[in-house]
Every structure is written in structure tokens, then in C-alpha cells.
Amino acid sequence: MMAVTNSVVAPALSVENLSVTFQTRKGPVTAVNDVSFHVNPGEVLGVVGESGSGKSVTGLATMGLIDAPGRVSAGRVVLEGRNIAGVSDRDMRGLRGNRIAMIFQDPISTLNPVLRIDTQIMEAITAHERISASAARARAIDALRAVGIPSPESRLEAYPHQFSGGMRQRVAIAIALLHRPAVLIADEPTTALDVTIQVQILGEVQKLAAESGTALVWITHDLSVVAGLADRIAVMYAGRIVESGTVAEVLTAPRHHYTAGLIASVPSRNRRGQPLAQIPGSTPNLANMPSGCAFHPRCSVSSEICSTTLPPLLHDPSGRFMRCHHPRQGA
Amino acid sequence: MIAYLLRRLGQSALVLFTMAVLVFLAVFALGSPVDMLASPDADQAERDALAARFGLDQPLPVQFAAFLGNALQGDLGASFVYGKSALAVIGERLPATIELALLALTFSVMIGVPLGVIAGLRPKSIAGRAIMSTSIFGFSLPNFWIGMMLILLFSVYLGWLPAGGRGPTTEVLGMQLSITSLEGWRHLILPALTLALYKSSLVVRLCEAGTREIVTQEYIRFARAKGLSSFRIIWLHLLKNMMIPVITILGMEFGAMIAFTVVIETVFAYPGMGKLLIESINRLDRPVVVAYLMVTTVIFVLINFIVDLLYVALDPRVRLGGPNE
């Protein structure tokens, strides 16, 4: 089954040179800057970064859900071979929830508080399929059962406030996967949940995505989540992807100093008793970005060139790449 | 639910009792009706006899007990002017006012909700700004002035609609209604519109604020991520959440429209309750004023009860009876 083939797999989603700009009183602010990544069918890509690194905006832009004053100012979003950046609202609506789906961070506010669960699931089915109400209902029950909600028949007529946070996130996942989308973008869906529930949800999504061949883009600030879940990883800093590669490569031998700092600041059993490493300084304000490499004011090895020139993308033969003038050598 | 109803009934009784005390004391403070009822040349013996006939020689608590006892039996006294029960006098006028208020309420929702949602969805657009600034006019222009301008335009210049009065009525379920005929509508539309213009400005502002808050909610974003049509998102996901605070205000406003349409009914010479109140005050027809105040209290209590029920229908998180059930 898992035989490696030489044929090139067409990516489920390929984001190319995407930029998102917000128009503010102080002028345009670029929240996502020249971001490129791809994810293959059945693959899991972890997008890691701190708050304000542009990872959530990247997810929304991919879904075509950026509202004014923001807009996609450059780049392409290629879903199953077709550029969907800038297609009509009508076409985009047909794709959203159907071929590309998204779940969000806060399960408490993701479901509409005044609508019943069955309404919220069935409307997502009928938005994309001509199907009878009874058939949609049966599908809704199956979907709830698939995400591990006990006795789904009796839970259908409940309202969101009658579910726990974890259960609500399961409902959201069930809705997102109704049409077996090519891509699921998960924007920190476990951050607001208890650790034990987090693990269950992670496992559930991973299993369901694998079953339907859905490519998963998992946005998180939590490196440990990515370590256990993702195949590849993209690290974002100040609106750019600064390093990308397979999880094993990036986590064991980070080439970018920001990635190395992130990894060092994760508490670990192996370093018990030692002070946790910190990255000095704080993330830059998007409206007032440092020149050159945005990380240089916080970087221990920065030099003259780092403050003047944006580092070019350095490619490894293995497909790994980074943006740094002084990349770390493999550990 | 039953516990809720009982508690609600108790609260309503308390409100009515308080109101009865206030109304009674206010009326008592106004002076003795004997001065008005007795002929100017009556001597003291005749005046005393008159006071005794109406029980006005009794001490205040006894008078109040008698008033309350009669009120509980549905007797709020007889109108001095019409010579029949005050409640009956009000009952004749009530349908006219309810008709007017309901129509005005419908207009203000039909005008206010869509405009408010449009302004809330596109706050920076020309349409959005125009709606919001126009609503300020609706707020600040005096009601009677708008009414007179509408009369001037539609009745005097254009001659399309009658300037005042109420159309012919037919009896429906024991009430004299005028919405059954075209002529009735022609009489209703101007006063209803005048009332509605002010109310719809209020509704516009409520809906605009509600919409702007709700569109930023995650469930709206998720609804879009599901690929739902904008129509469904607005008419179901947004509206159902937005109407919850709007319903409360509309309930209060509806009560106020029934109770205090005095100005509009005067401008349009519309024979409703408001006009009756003004006439009764002018003619010192005290039983009618007292009955009027009691009836409006009952109406407010009823409307608040209906608003509570609507709350439950709109928001599943609200359960009647509170946390004990």
C-alpha cells in the first residue's frame, strides 16, 4: 500500500506567493507576505508560528474568507489543479465546505447558539447536494457517529450549549468533513480544549482525514502537536515562512535560528531542571516591520547584511528550504 | 413552566396593585369630584348627600378598599361624560388603537430591520451611511410635525388620502375593525406611517449595531466556511441572533404606542385611546382616566409576558423558570 512511486503526485492544495494586505489608517499592512506551500492528498502539513505570525490569515485567505479592509494582494491558491484566488463569490461558495473546509479555534463560538445541531449539519449538506431531508438527516447521524458522538440520533435535536467544548469541536469536524473535502484547514482546533480531549480530537481528525484522503493543514503554535501529527512543517514568522521541511528534519536539525529558538523553548523531560531557553524580544509589529530579515533584532548571529537585505530562499536538495543569511548547520 | 406562570402571575398582580394605589392616590390628591358634580348653587347639605352617595365621606383606606373591591369585579366606575362604564368606553376605543399600533409596528419592522441589516453589513458604503444619517432625522424630527407634513403632502396637495378620522368598521370577533376595508386602510396608513417612521429609526439603529457585532462572530465565519449562501447566513444565522435584543425593545415600544399615541391620534383626529385620554382629562372624566391607566398597565404586563415567551422561542439558552428547573 505504502509503496513509494516515482510519479509526481499532484498536490491537493498549492499556495503560491500568497500575500494578504490590510488597509489601515496608517497605510497598508502586509500580514502574509509571499507565502508558498503545498500539501499532497492524505498528507499533514503543520503550520507553526506565534500569535500574529500570519498563520491564521493564511488559512482564511486560502478559504477566500478575508474581509475588507483586508485582501489577497498577490499570489495563487491552487486547489486540485485550479486557481481559486479571485474566483467569483458564487464559485467560491460552491467549493467552500465542499472541496476545501475549515475548522476554527474556539469550539464554543463556532456553532450558532440559537440553531439546533441537526439544522447546522443538514444545511451544510444541502448547500452542496440536492438531497432529501430524510437522507440528509441520515447523513448527519452518520457524520456525528463518525466523530465519536454517542447516540447521535438523540443528540441531533440538541442545541450547542447542551454540548461540551470537545463535543462541539467534534460536531464542527463532522460538518467540515461531510463532503470528504480535498483539503481541511484546521486553525488551532485543540488549543481551547483540555489536554486529554486535545489528544482524542487530534487522533480523530487524523484518522478521518486519512480515510477520506483529505490533505490536512494544521495551524498551531504548539510544536508538540505538530511533532506527533504532521508529515511536513512550515514555520512562519512575521508573515513569512522562514523554514520548511519534513518534521523530522526541521525538529531535529533546525536551520533557521527562529525555529531553533522555538524548539528550545518547549519544556522537555530531557532538560528537566535547566532554565527554559527564551527568544529575546517580542514579535515585531506588522505595521512597523524591521528591515531585511524580520527576525534580525532578536537573532544571536545577525550581522550587517541581515538588517539590510531580505534573505533569499535557500533550497536543499531534499526539498527543504529556509530564509536565512547564516543558516545553522545540521545538528 | 407552570412555576414560571404562577410566579409571573404573582408579579403581575403586584404591579397592578401598586399601580392601583398610585392611581388612586393621584386622583384623590386632585380634589373631590363633588366640586365638579354638584351644581354651583348647591348648599352644603346637598354636597354632603352627593359625597355620601359616592362614598366620598369615608376615610381614605375605606374608599381605597371599595375602589379595589369594585376594580376586582371589573368595575372601574362609570364615565361622567358618556354615562356608561369607563371600561366599556375604553373598550370601544381600544380596537382602533391596537389596529393602528400593530400596523405601525409591522411597518417599523419591515422598514427598520432590512435597512438596519444593510447598514450593518456595509457600514462604510454610501447606502449604509445614508441609512444611518437618515435614521437620525427619523429620531429627531418631532412626530406631530412629520404627521402634519404627510397630511400636507398626501391629503392637501396630492389628495390621495384622507387627512384624518377612521374608516368604516366591521365587527370581527366582537371588535370594530377598519382594516377589513380599503377605505379603512386609506385612513390608517398615514398615522401608522408617522408612528412607524420614528420607531423604524430606532429599529434601524438597533439592527445596525446588532449586525455589526454578529458578523464578526466565529459562527458566521464558520457558516461561510460551510459554503452556505449569503441569503441563508443573513436570514437565519444573523437574524435569529439579532432579533433577541430587538424583540425586547419592540415589546416596550408596542406598549408605549398603544398607551400613548396621544399626539398622533390628535393630529390625525383618530378616535383611539390616546385621543380618549386627552378628551377625558379635558372634561375631568376621572373614572375614564383611572380605568385608562389600569388598562394600559395590564397591556404592558401582557406584552412583557409575550416578549418573555418570544425570548424562549428565539434563544434556546433561555429557560423559563430560571436555574431551579
XYZ file of C-alpha atoms in Angstrom:
656
model
C 0.000 0.000 0.000
C 2.638 2.493 1.033
C 4.943 1.754 -1.883
C 6.877 4.778 -2.974
C 6.086 5.677 -6.545
C 8.177 7.840 -8.750
C 5.221 9.515 -10.395
C 4.761 13.086 -9.188
C 1.675 13.404 -7.001
C -0.407 16.445 -7.820
C -0.790 18.454 -4.617
C -4.313 18.787 -3.221
C -3.532 22.377 -2.395
C -0.717 24.566 -3.551
C -0.387 28.115 -2.298
C 1.961 30.198 -4.414
C 3.463 33.542 -3.396
C 0.373 34.496 -1.414
C 0.267 37.975 0.112
C -2.543 39.448 2.189
C -2.674 43.168 2.832
C -4.854 45.048 5.296
C -5.709 48.653 4.645
C -5.345 50.581 7.896
C -5.375 54.245 8.846
C -1.598 54.176 8.954
C -1.367 52.700 5.469
C -1.299 49.161 4.128
C -0.053 46.396 6.426
C 1.090 43.107 4.938
C 0.006 40.310 7.281
C 1.008 37.487 4.934
C 3.989 38.061 2.702
C 4.954 35.918 -0.280
C 3.919 32.646 1.348
C 4.186 29.409 -0.624
C 3.439 25.876 0.480
C 1.744 22.782 -0.811
C 0.104 19.755 0.702
C -0.470 16.420 -1.015
C -3.574 14.230 -0.710
C -3.538 12.411 2.619
C -0.603 14.438 3.843
C -0.491 16.573 7.009
C 1.242 19.940 6.896
C 1.840 21.707 10.188
C 1.969 25.493 10.004
C 3.685 26.753 13.142
C 4.104 30.265 14.415
C 3.408 32.635 17.255
C 0.315 34.817 17.524
C 0.461 37.462 14.835
C 2.763 35.473 12.571
C 0.070 35.413 9.887
C -0.768 31.713 10.087
C -4.494 32.178 10.689
C -4.750 34.850 7.999
C -3.036 32.431 5.607
C -5.728 29.856 6.395
C -8.569 32.335 5.899
C -7.050 33.643 2.665
C -6.843 30.098 1.331
C -10.573 29.732 2.067
C -11.316 33.071 0.399
C -12.631 34.402 3.700
C -10.592 37.585 4.002
C -12.927 40.532 4.557
C -12.369 44.209 3.963
C -10.207 46.043 4.894
C -8.035 43.018 4.067
C -7.495 41.490 0.633
C -5.356 38.948 -1.141
C -2.907 41.303 -2.824
C -0.813 38.734 -4.690
C -0.395 35.056 -5.335
C -2.357 31.983 -6.323
C -4.270 29.371 -4.390
C -4.397 26.217 -6.481
C -6.957 23.697 -5.246
C -6.944 20.370 -7.096
C -5.211 21.969 -10.060
C -7.425 25.054 -10.295
C -6.546 28.573 -9.176
C -9.269 29.701 -6.766
C -7.784 33.031 -5.735
C -10.089 35.659 -7.155
C -12.851 33.374 -8.496
C -16.412 34.658 -8.132
C -18.169 34.514 -4.775
C -20.615 32.066 -6.236
C -17.924 29.653 -7.400
C -16.026 30.008 -4.144
C -19.163 29.205 -2.159
C -19.530 26.010 -4.123
C -16.007 24.982 -3.127
C -16.066 26.039 0.495
C -17.234 23.286 2.796
C -17.259 21.026 -0.244
C -13.715 20.663 -1.646
C -11.955 22.801 0.966
C -13.138 23.047 4.550
C -12.013 24.750 7.712
C -12.425 24.372 11.463
C -11.670 27.081 13.957
C -10.026 27.621 17.290
C -12.881 28.231 19.687
C -15.482 25.452 19.635
C -17.718 27.448 21.992
C -18.349 30.127 19.374
C -18.046 28.070 16.188
C -21.623 26.789 16.263
C -24.571 29.150 16.101
C -26.040 29.229 19.624
C -29.660 29.606 18.526
C -29.818 26.837 15.915
C -30.190 23.139 16.544
C -27.329 20.787 15.719
C -29.333 18.991 13.030
C -30.111 22.314 11.324
C -26.451 23.243 11.292
C -25.325 19.907 9.904
C -28.099 19.440 7.357
C -27.734 22.924 5.915
C -24.075 22.146 5.232
C -25.167 19.045 3.293
C -27.933 20.700 1.297
C -25.702 23.665 0.462
C -23.778 21.395 -1.903
C -26.082 18.499 -2.756
C -29.643 18.047 -3.883
C -30.776 15.577 -1.314
C -33.989 14.820 0.548
C -34.373 15.934 4.143
C -34.545 12.373 5.417
C -31.397 11.387 3.533
C -29.606 14.474 4.845
C -30.709 13.538 8.324
C -29.313 10.040 7.944
C -26.043 11.523 6.709
C -25.948 13.866 9.701
C -26.356 10.919 12.091
C -23.555 9.015 10.342
C -21.302 12.057 10.471
C -21.848 12.514 14.195
C -21.221 8.837 14.834
C -18.003 9.002 12.823
C -16.577 11.709 15.110
C -17.414 9.687 18.191
C -20.562 11.350 19.489
C -22.548 8.763 21.461
C -26.188 8.087 20.492
C -26.198 10.678 17.709
C -29.893 10.135 16.904
C -30.934 11.616 20.215
C -28.333 14.383 20.138
C -29.426 15.774 16.778
C -32.136 17.968 18.202
C -29.923 19.425 20.906
C -28.585 22.968 20.880
C -24.847 23.743 21.019
C -24.949 24.873 24.665
C -26.008 21.365 25.628
C -22.641 20.036 24.358
C -19.227 20.302 25.968
C -16.418 22.178 24.213
C -14.830 18.967 22.977
C -18.172 17.679 21.683
C -18.809 20.942 19.871
C -15.432 20.712 18.171
C -16.337 17.153 17.134
C -19.559 18.479 15.606
C -17.570 21.142 13.739
C -15.197 18.458 12.464
C -18.136 16.298 11.393
C -19.534 19.266 9.442
C -16.174 20.082 7.847
C -15.680 16.503 6.643
C -19.262 15.943 5.374
C -18.302 16.207 1.718
C -14.896 14.489 2.009
C -13.037 17.684 1.077
C -9.692 17.603 -0.704
C -8.260 19.916 1.935
C -9.113 20.597 5.569
C -7.600 23.664 7.205
C -7.580 23.340 10.978
C -6.862 26.612 12.740
C -5.712 25.614 16.240
C -8.828 23.500 16.819
C -7.490 21.934 20.005
C -5.968 24.979 21.685
C -9.056 25.766 23.740
C -9.553 22.184 24.912
C -8.287 20.095 27.826
C -5.140 18.129 27.071
C -6.867 14.754 27.202
C -9.580 15.963 24.826
C -6.900 17.503 22.588
C -5.294 14.129 22.048
C -8.631 12.482 21.252
C -9.561 15.186 18.757
C -6.137 15.070 17.110
C -6.418 11.326 16.673
C -9.976 11.609 15.376
C -9.146 14.199 12.730
C -6.012 12.353 11.661
C -7.940 9.111 11.237
C -10.872 10.659 9.375
C -8.636 12.725 7.092
C -6.612 9.631 6.245
C -9.804 7.667 5.492
C -11.124 10.245 3.056
C -7.712 11.116 1.589
C -8.110 14.674 2.808
C -4.975 16.788 2.926
C -4.665 18.437 6.312
C -3.220 21.878 7.009
C -2.854 22.075 10.773
C -2.241 25.605 12.025
C -0.858 25.754 15.557
C 1.549 27.469 17.893
C 2.194 24.181 19.637
C 5.266 22.382 18.317
C 4.476 19.229 20.263
C 1.153 18.870 18.416
C 2.910 19.142 15.071
C 5.627 16.722 16.124
C 3.133 13.938 16.644
C 0.774 14.707 13.779
C 2.382 16.318 10.752
C 4.426 14.941 7.886
C 5.905 18.273 6.953
C 6.171 21.575 8.751
C 6.262 25.226 7.752
C 7.445 27.757 10.330
C 6.011 31.247 9.988
C 7.472 34.418 11.414
C 6.134 37.930 10.862
C 4.054 36.990 7.833
C 6.653 34.848 6.046
C 7.515 31.183 6.002
C 11.072 31.163 7.350
C 11.712 27.437 7.212
C 10.024 24.377 5.830
C 10.805 20.683 5.579
C 9.827 17.299 6.935
C 9.004 17.215 10.619
C 11.976 15.014 11.408
C 14.427 17.296 9.601
C 13.125 20.564 10.947
C 12.639 19.492 14.537
C 15.887 17.591 14.927
C 18.082 19.904 12.863
C 16.536 23.334 12.508
C 18.400 25.548 10.055
C 16.686 28.843 10.912
C 17.581 30.429 14.230
C 13.940 31.257 14.961
C 12.952 27.598 14.584
C 15.823 26.598 16.841
C 14.657 29.125 19.437
C 11.090 27.815 19.274
C 12.219 24.232 19.772
C 14.474 25.194 22.666
C 11.629 26.979 24.422
C 9.423 23.878 24.556
C 9.633 22.307 28.016
C 11.085 18.829 27.783
C 11.727 15.940 30.132
C 15.306 15.685 28.875
C 16.174 19.153 30.083
C 14.498 18.968 33.453
C 15.948 21.372 35.987
C 17.619 23.600 33.427
C 16.210 27.060 32.784
C 13.985 27.203 29.679
C 15.543 28.948 26.739
C 13.763 32.077 25.605
C 13.904 34.044 22.412
C 14.792 37.592 23.490
C 12.476 40.409 22.471
C 8.983 40.041 21.073
C 7.317 39.524 17.716
C 7.505 42.619 15.555
C 4.520 44.864 14.927
C 3.305 44.199 11.384
C 2.892 47.912 10.777
C 6.477 48.578 11.759
C 8.476 45.665 10.383
C 12.270 45.532 10.797
C 14.179 45.919 7.552
C 15.953 42.973 5.963
C 15.284 39.766 7.855
C 12.370 40.473 10.230
C 13.979 38.254 12.872
C 17.360 40.002 12.953
C 16.753 42.181 16.079
C 16.162 39.009 18.104
C 18.733 36.797 16.396
C 22.010 35.870 18.136
C 24.037 35.573 14.915
C 22.697 38.536 12.950
C 25.181 40.612 11.004
C 25.212 43.734 8.864
C 23.524 42.109 5.889
C 20.614 40.774 7.999
C 19.393 44.285 8.758
C 19.561 45.478 5.167
C 18.677 42.611 2.863
C 15.835 40.107 2.943
C 17.461 36.666 2.881
C 16.697 34.727 -0.300
C 15.055 31.323 -0.165
C 17.746 28.668 0.225
C 16.738 25.294 -1.143
C 18.107 21.981 -0.026
C 18.230 19.147 -2.499
C 15.796 17.295 -0.224
C 13.090 19.887 -0.845
C 13.709 21.637 2.402
C 14.043 25.416 2.333
C 14.723 28.369 4.641
C 15.194 32.098 4.588
C 18.419 32.941 6.442
C 21.774 34.559 5.649
C 23.532 32.441 8.236
C 21.702 29.121 8.420
C 22.592 26.781 11.233
C 24.476 23.719 10.198
C 22.815 20.370 10.790
C 22.982 19.342 14.399
C -43.265 26.254 33.052
C -46.176 26.169 35.497
C -43.980 27.533 38.279
C -42.923 30.290 35.911
C -46.514 31.160 35.034
C -47.537 31.282 38.685
C -44.588 33.474 39.615
C -45.319 35.711 36.667
C -48.957 35.986 37.689
C -47.923 36.972 41.218
C -45.569 39.623 39.897
C -48.273 40.998 37.615
C -50.746 41.189 40.483
C -48.174 43.117 42.499
C -47.584 45.538 39.628
C -51.312 46.091 39.215
C -51.829 46.621 42.944
C -49.010 49.170 43.095
C -50.420 50.926 40.087
C -53.883 50.954 41.652
C -52.506 52.569 44.803
C -50.642 55.209 42.810
C -53.558 55.996 40.549
C -55.982 56.159 43.452
C -53.763 58.464 45.487
C -53.101 60.705 42.497
C -56.784 61.014 41.785
C -57.577 61.606 45.440
C -54.960 64.343 45.591
C -56.652 66.134 42.712
C -59.528 67.102 44.937
C -63.084 65.976 45.450
C -65.206 65.281 42.372
C -68.115 66.734 44.324
C -66.931 70.211 43.301
C -67.424 69.236 39.715
C -70.541 67.099 40.060
C -72.585 69.384 42.283
C -74.314 72.319 40.727
C -72.699 75.658 41.638
C -75.670 76.745 43.731
C -75.905 73.533 45.773
C -75.815 74.023 49.531
C -73.681 72.089 51.989
C -76.407 69.545 52.733
C -76.758 68.686 49.063
C -72.979 68.432 48.696
C -72.757 66.121 51.703
C -75.508 63.965 50.308
C -73.667 63.742 46.988
C -70.397 62.872 48.739
C -72.168 60.182 50.741
C -73.692 58.757 47.565
C -70.244 58.284 46.042
C -68.732 57.179 49.357
C -66.500 60.215 49.416
C -67.262 60.879 53.089
C -65.465 57.689 54.098
C -61.823 57.692 55.267
C -59.183 57.130 52.564
C -58.402 53.435 53.296
C -62.091 52.570 53.203
C -62.517 54.390 49.903
C -59.496 52.571 48.525
C -60.832 49.202 49.691
C -64.118 49.962 47.954
C -62.309 51.036 44.777
C -60.152 47.909 44.825
C -63.145 45.673 45.515
C -65.037 47.125 42.584
C -61.959 47.005 40.352
C -61.503 43.299 41.094
C -65.040 42.763 39.837
C -64.203 44.620 36.669
C -65.973 47.795 37.732
C -63.831 50.900 37.433
C -66.719 53.290 37.717
C -68.969 54.986 35.207
C -67.878 57.755 32.908
C -69.297 61.131 33.863
C -69.439 62.141 30.226
C -70.729 59.043 28.487
C -72.847 57.819 31.359
C -71.705 54.225 30.962
C -68.960 52.028 32.365
C -65.497 53.546 31.913
C -64.140 50.190 30.835
C -66.803 49.949 28.138
C -65.848 53.414 26.879
C -62.201 52.348 26.641
C -63.171 49.008 25.131
C -64.837 50.841 22.253
C -61.667 52.802 21.519
C -59.139 50.039 22.142
C -59.502 48.195 18.808
C -58.831 51.417 16.882
C -55.582 51.990 18.731
C -54.458 48.360 18.607
C -55.100 48.345 14.870
C -53.008 51.468 14.462
C -50.208 50.296 16.736
C -49.990 46.851 15.127
C -49.787 48.356 11.666
C -47.155 50.839 12.826
C -45.187 48.018 14.450
C -45.346 45.975 11.251
C -44.201 48.952 9.191
C -41.325 49.735 11.529
C -40.085 46.121 11.443
C -40.495 45.889 7.662
C -38.634 49.153 7.149
C -36.219 49.069 10.064
C -34.881 45.510 10.028
C -33.791 45.303 6.355
C -32.300 48.803 6.389
C -30.523 48.151 9.682
C -29.068 44.890 8.391
C -27.904 46.540 5.150
C -26.261 49.363 7.097
C -24.685 46.860 9.488
C -23.322 44.649 6.715
C -21.859 47.547 4.730
C -21.162 50.279 7.291
C -18.780 52.138 5.013
C -20.879 52.038 1.847
C -22.861 55.014 0.610
C -26.117 53.183 1.281
C -25.035 52.320 4.824
C -24.040 55.867 5.633
C -27.205 57.254 4.039
C -29.406 54.913 6.091
C -27.679 55.797 9.329
C -27.800 59.537 8.811
C -31.438 59.423 7.674
C -32.307 57.497 10.822
C -31.042 60.433 12.875
C -33.715 62.575 11.205
C -36.325 59.954 11.989
C -35.253 60.206 15.607
C -35.061 63.920 15.987
C -37.932 65.248 13.878
C -40.997 65.638 16.088
C -43.731 63.133 15.433
C -46.537 65.624 15.091
C -44.550 67.640 12.553
C -43.942 64.569 10.379
C -47.644 63.785 10.669
C -48.641 67.262 9.562
C -46.178 67.216 6.674
C -47.563 63.875 5.494
C -51.104 65.261 5.688
C -49.976 68.308 3.760
C -48.383 66.201 1.049
C -50.766 63.271 0.641
C -54.071 64.855 1.632
C -53.821 68.525 0.797
C -51.549 68.641 -2.283
C -51.993 65.205 -3.785
C -55.419 64.461 -2.380
C -54.706 60.730 -2.336
C -55.502 60.001 1.284
C -57.961 61.365 3.869
C -56.500 63.857 6.328
C -57.907 62.214 9.435
C -60.546 60.147 11.133
C -61.116 56.429 10.982
C -62.602 54.463 8.102
C -65.783 52.399 8.214
C -65.599 49.465 10.572
C -66.959 45.945 10.561
C -67.352 43.701 13.538
C -64.755 40.953 13.771
C -64.796 38.739 16.865
C -66.727 41.391 18.760
C -64.301 44.177 17.857
C -64.933 47.027 15.471
C -62.088 46.795 12.946
C -61.374 49.013 9.972
C -58.551 47.025 8.345
C -61.209 44.930 6.647
C -61.950 47.591 4.070
C -59.840 49.566 1.603
C -61.281 52.799 2.970
C -60.167 51.738 6.442
C -56.621 51.236 5.167
C -56.675 54.619 3.467
C -57.393 56.199 6.842
C -54.890 54.067 8.727
C -51.873 54.370 6.501
C -50.780 57.943 7.256
C -50.991 57.799 11.069
C -49.391 54.322 11.054
C -46.573 55.528 8.828
C -45.979 58.560 11.019
C -45.742 56.376 14.110
C -43.575 53.880 12.242
C -41.062 56.429 10.967
C -39.857 57.158 14.455
C -39.930 53.534 15.570
C -38.165 52.298 12.467
C -35.303 54.726 13.099
C -34.931 53.046 16.450
C -35.096 49.588 14.873
C -32.539 50.609 12.213
C -30.052 51.644 14.858
C -30.608 48.520 16.956
C -30.293 46.237 13.949
C -27.225 48.029 12.628
C -25.430 47.687 15.953
C -26.541 44.058 16.299
C -25.490 43.140 12.769
C -22.074 44.729 13.106
C -21.454 42.772 16.255
C -22.777 39.464 14.983
C -20.963 39.393 11.617
C -17.655 39.285 13.488
C -18.733 36.175 15.399
C -16.980 32.914 14.682
C -20.238 31.088 13.911
C -20.862 33.435 10.999
C -17.368 32.720 9.695
C -17.957 29.004 10.126
C -21.297 29.296 8.327
C -19.430 30.903 5.414
C -16.756 28.209 5.574
C -19.555 25.652 5.191
C -20.387 27.227 1.833
C -23.843 28.499 2.797
C -25.457 31.191 0.673
C -25.323 34.753 1.974
C -29.114 34.693 1.965
C -29.257 31.833 4.437
C -26.488 33.261 6.610
C -28.250 36.607 6.889
C -31.843 35.428 7.186
C -31.210 32.575 9.550
C -27.847 32.747 11.300
C -27.672 36.502 11.675
C -31.317 37.490 12.030
C -32.254 34.945 14.674
C -29.431 36.145 16.910
C -30.014 39.805 16.147
C -33.749 39.792 16.882
C -33.304 38.773 20.535
C -32.475 42.270 21.864
C -34.685 43.904 19.218
C -37.755 41.997 20.441
C -37.404 43.445 23.946
C -37.304 46.996 22.701
C -40.139 46.389 20.234
C -42.302 44.999 23.046
C -41.799 48.116 25.121
C -42.370 50.335 22.107
C -45.536 48.484 21.186
C -46.892 49.018 24.676
C -45.985 52.673 24.503
C -47.686 53.004 21.123
C -50.947 51.563 22.434
C -50.863 53.598 25.619
C -49.529 56.925 24.463
C -50.354 57.579 20.825
C -51.933 60.749 22.121
C -50.077 63.096 19.781
C -50.602 61.149 16.581
C -54.264 60.454 17.314
C -54.765 64.151 17.965
C -53.001 65.228 14.761
C -54.997 62.757 12.683
C -58.260 63.169 14.644
C -58.129 59.416 15.058
C -60.718 58.099 17.528
C -58.362 55.872 19.532
C -57.415 55.531 23.174
C -54.916 58.380 23.174
C -57.489 60.824 21.950
C -59.932 59.499 24.525
C -57.380 60.155 27.289
C -56.903 63.767 26.229
C -60.654 64.329 25.959
C -61.267 62.737 29.353
C -58.608 64.837 31.035
C -60.054 67.976 29.499
C -63.557 67.067 30.642
C -62.360 65.890 34.086
C -63.860 62.476 33.359
C -61.984 60.829 36.195
C -63.281 57.252 36.069
C -62.142 57.021 32.453
C -58.669 58.339 33.316
C -58.353 55.832 36.151
C -59.634 52.962 34.027
C -57.321 54.043 31.212
C -54.247 53.882 33.423
C -55.246 50.475 34.774
C -55.917 49.100 31.299
C -52.554 50.300 29.966
C -50.833 48.676 32.932
C -52.495 45.380 32.095
C -51.441 45.809 28.464
C -47.791 46.389 29.445
C -47.822 43.351 31.715
C -49.292 41.244 28.919
C -46.788 42.461 26.335
C -43.860 41.752 28.643
C -45.183 38.257 29.120
C -45.401 37.741 25.361
C -41.854 39.088 24.968
C -40.662 36.525 27.506
C -42.306 33.743 25.527
C -40.726 35.029 22.299
C -37.348 35.013 24.034
C -37.694 31.332 24.728
C -38.702 30.698 21.139
C -35.667 32.590 19.806
C -32.955 31.703 22.283
C -32.709 28.071 23.385
C -30.335 29.046 26.189
C -33.159 30.892 27.937
C -35.377 28.618 30.009
C -38.450 29.952 31.732
C -38.394 29.335 35.444
C -34.730 30.045 35.946
C -31.987 27.769 37.234
C -34.166 25.822 39.653
C -35.955 23.868 36.965
